[in-house]
Amino acid sequence: MRRTSTDVNAPGTPPEPAEPARSGRRDRWADHREQRRQELVGAAVQALLRHGPTVDMDQVAATAGVSKPVLYRYFADKAQLWLAVSEVVAARVVDAVAPAVERVREERALVEATIDAYLSIIESEPTLYRFLLHEAGHPGIQQVVTGTSRQVATGLARVIGDRLRALGLDAGPAEPWAYGLVGFVQAVGDWWATHGQPIRRAALTDYLTTLLWSGIEGVRRGADLPPELTRAHERIER
């Protein structure tokens, strides 16, 4: 009997590869490629720390132990690599600030924790922070910085709103205060990094906290709070 093309199970006919097997190979390859890409981003970060914000692709390749053509297999150009590095730096900012904000419960401590956490990143990673300033004109990196600021401000607004409601106050100012706080601290942080950190972090944190808290405290004291709530809050402050 003549075997037709539809006799896929006829003796001697090799089975067709199963689609799940092909899909599994693609997934493993994609995972391997992403892992390799992250390794190269890590090497770029190390090259930045070693050579400063003006590091070039030759120096990144040397740090990674690969040739430049290998880098270009994973990144279309230098701008794409720098964008990936900026995402790593931005994630470190969020990882430092978010837990600090969540841990505090008193209003002044909230402002102080936010400021100190942000300045701590600049102090511990000055080269990476200067890299963000150096590459700030790149549209993609600017979007990363803006997105990071938005993420921090959104979390801060939620915490500030909770504090205001706990005091019986209108939570409406929470979001603009949060965005204003983040923008203010970011601007001062840029100045601090650019000028080589001329003021100790603890002193700068105290200066900024005092300035910002004066405004927030003035709003609280000027609000029409129930007397018992005001007395209770003042007892806590003492």
mmCIF file of C-alpha atoms in Angstrom, residues 83-206:
data_model
loop_
_atom_site.group_PDB
_atom_site.id
_atom_site.type_symbol
_atom_site.label_atom_id
_atom_site.label_comp_id
_atom_site.label_asym_id
_atom_site.label_seq_id
_atom_site.Cartn_x
_atom_site.Cartn_y
_atom_site.Cartn_z
ATOM 1 C CA LEU A 83 18.856 53.502 28.811
ATOM 2 C CA ALA A 84 19.079 50.021 30.349
ATOM 3 C CA VAL A 85 21.673 51.292 32.848
ATOM 4 C CA SER A 86 19.442 54.235 33.786
ATOM 5 C CA GLU A 87 16.635 51.789 34.565
ATOM 6 C CA VAL A 88 18.951 49.967 36.998
ATOM 7 C CA VAL A 89 19.896 53.229 38.720
ATOM 8 C CA ALA A 90 16.255 54.332 38.877
ATOM 9 C CA ALA A 91 15.257 51.029 40.464
ATOM 10 C CA ARG A 92 17.881 51.598 43.176
ATOM 11 C CA VAL A 93 16.339 54.987 43.956
ATOM 12 C CA VAL A 94 12.876 53.468 44.332
ATOM 13 C CA ASP A 95 14.231 50.571 46.404
ATOM 14 C CA ALA A 96 15.869 53.047 48.800
ATOM 15 C CA VAL A 97 13.070 55.603 49.133
ATOM 16 C CA ALA A 98 9.906 53.462 49.188
ATOM 17 C CA PRO A 99 10.735 51.364 52.305
ATOM 18 C CA ALA A 100 11.912 54.461 54.198
ATOM 19 C CA VAL A 101 8.600 56.196 53.533
ATOM 20 C CA GLU A 102 6.547 53.165 54.544
ATOM 21 C CA ARG A 103 8.349 52.707 57.874
ATOM 22 C CA VAL A 104 7.587 56.099 59.435
ATOM 23 C CA ARG A 105 4.368 57.190 61.136
ATOM 24 C CA GLU A 106 4.956 60.771 62.315
ATOM 25 C CA GLU A 107 4.607 63.556 59.772
ATOM 26 C CA ARG A 108 7.961 65.279 60.288
ATOM 27 C CA ALA A 109 9.722 61.935 60.314
ATOM 28 C CA LEU A 110 8.027 61.152 56.999
ATOM 29 C CA VAL A 111 9.514 64.248 55.375
ATOM 30 C CA GLU A 112 12.926 63.572 56.923
ATOM 31 C CA ALA A 113 12.969 59.910 55.858
ATOM 32 C CA THR A 114 12.097 60.770 52.254
ATOM 33 C CA ILE A 115 14.832 63.381 52.018
ATOM 34 C CA ASP A 116 17.487 61.281 53.742
ATOM 35 C CA ALA A 117 16.752 58.181 51.637
ATOM 36 C CA TYR A 118 17.110 60.135 48.405
ATOM 37 C CA LEU A 119 20.325 61.828 49.504
ATOM 38 C CA SER A 120 21.701 58.475 50.665
ATOM 39 C CA ILE A 121 21.560 57.209 47.080
ATOM 40 C CA ILE A 122 23.561 60.195 45.866
ATOM 41 C CA GLU A 123 26.075 59.740 48.680
ATOM 42 C CA SER A 124 26.512 55.989 48.159
ATOM 43 C CA GLU A 125 26.346 55.994 44.345
ATOM 44 C CA PRO A 126 27.693 59.426 43.277
ATOM 45 C CA THR A 127 29.101 58.198 39.970
ATOM 46 C CA LEU A 128 25.842 56.564 38.902
ATOM 47 C CA TYR A 129 23.862 59.637 39.910
ATOM 48 C CA ARG A 130 26.204 61.911 37.946
ATOM 49 C CA PHE A 131 25.707 59.562 34.999
ATOM 50 C CA LEU A 132 21.962 60.281 35.111
ATOM 51 C CA LEU A 133 22.686 64.020 35.161
ATOM 52 C CA HIS A 134 25.203 63.628 32.324
ATOM 53 C CA GLU A 135 22.728 61.720 30.135
ATOM 54 C CA ALA A 136 19.597 63.633 31.172
ATOM 55 C CA GLY A 137 19.214 65.074 27.671
ATOM 56 C CA HIS A 138 18.547 61.638 26.227
ATOM 57 C CA PRO A 139 14.747 61.373 25.748
ATOM 58 C CA GLY A 140 14.554 57.769 26.909
ATOM 59 C CA ILE A 141 16.575 58.402 30.059
ATOM 60 C CA GLN A 142 14.557 61.523 30.808
ATOM 61 C CA GLN A 143 11.417 59.388 30.652
ATOM 62 C CA VAL A 144 12.961 56.908 33.092
ATOM 63 C CA VAL A 145 13.829 59.711 35.538
ATOM 64 C CA THR A 146 10.347 61.207 35.203
ATOM 65 C CA GLY A 147 8.743 57.806 35.699
ATOM 66 C CA THR A 148 10.824 57.169 38.806
ATOM 67 C CA SER A 149 9.857 60.539 40.282
ATOM 68 C CA ARG A 150 6.217 59.774 39.550
ATOM 69 C CA GLN A 151 6.458 56.359 41.192
ATOM 70 C CA VAL A 152 8.028 57.780 44.354
ATOM 71 C CA ALA A 153 5.575 60.691 44.489
ATOM 72 C CA THR A 154 2.574 58.397 44.063
ATOM 73 C CA GLY A 155 3.632 56.222 46.991
ATOM 74 C CA LEU A 156 4.424 59.295 49.075
ATOM 75 C CA ALA A 157 1.040 60.854 48.283
ATOM 76 C CA ARG A 158 -0.734 57.764 49.550
ATOM 77 C CA VAL A 159 1.180 57.835 52.837
ATOM 78 C CA ILE A 160 0.686 61.601 53.303
ATOM 79 C CA GLY A 161 -3.022 61.197 52.544
ATOM 80 C CA ASP A 162 -3.311 58.515 55.224
ATOM 81 C CA ARG A 163 -1.599 60.807 57.750
ATOM 82 C CA LEU A 164 -3.880 63.741 56.922
ATOM 83 C CA ARG A 165 -7.008 61.637 57.233
ATOM 84 C CA ALA A 166 -5.808 60.261 60.558
ATOM 85 C CA LEU A 167 -5.654 63.868 61.800
ATOM 86 C CA GLY A 168 -9.130 64.614 60.528
ATOM 87 C CA LEU A 169 -7.792 66.840 57.752
ATOM 88 C CA ASP A 170 -8.652 67.069 54.079
ATOM 89 C CA ALA A 171 -6.382 64.693 52.134
ATOM 90 C CA GLY A 172 -6.626 66.840 49.006
ATOM 91 C CA PRO A 173 -3.146 68.380 49.389
ATOM 92 C CA ALA A 174 -1.456 64.953 49.601
ATOM 93 C CA GLU A 175 -0.686 64.547 45.902
ATOM 94 C CA PRO A 176 0.582 68.076 45.134
ATOM 95 C CA TRP A 177 2.613 68.041 48.354
ATOM 96 C CA ALA A 178 4.160 64.698 47.399
ATOM 97 C CA TYR A 179 5.090 65.842 43.894
ATOM 98 C CA GLY A 180 6.404 69.139 45.282
ATOM 99 C CA LEU A 181 8.495 67.345 47.903
ATOM 100 C CA VAL A 182 10.002 64.952 45.338
ATOM 101 C CA GLY A 183 10.743 67.737 42.836
ATOM 102 C CA PHE A 184 12.268 69.957 45.510
ATOM 103 C CA VAL A 185 14.521 67.247 46.908
ATOM 104 C CA GLN A 186 15.523 66.115 43.414
ATOM 105 C CA ALA A 187 16.566 69.657 42.458
ATOM 106 C CA VAL A 188 18.611 70.103 45.638
ATOM 107 C CA GLY A 189 20.074 66.620 45.174
ATOM 108 C CA ASP A 190 21.223 67.554 41.675
ATOM 109 C CA TRP A 191 22.921 70.657 43.074
ATOM 110 C CA TRP A 192 24.497 68.603 45.877
ATOM 111 C CA ALA A 193 25.859 65.987 43.450
ATOM 112 C CA THR A 194 27.108 68.542 40.912
ATOM 113 C CA HIS A 195 29.011 70.503 43.565
ATOM 114 C CA GLY A 196 30.671 67.468 45.130
ATOM 115 C CA GLN A 197 28.436 67.203 48.205
ATOM 116 C CA PRO A 198 29.725 70.366 49.941
ATOM 117 C CA ILE A 199 27.369 69.852 52.912
ATOM 118 C CA ARG A 200 27.170 66.738 55.052
ATOM 119 C CA ARG A 201 24.155 64.589 54.261
ATOM 120 C CA ALA A 202 22.796 64.772 57.822
ATOM 121 C CA ALA A 203 23.023 68.572 57.855
ATOM 122 C CA LEU A 204 21.424 68.931 54.426
ATOM 123 C CA THR A 205 18.620 66.568 55.427
ATOM 124 C CA ASP A 206 17.968 68.682 58.517
#
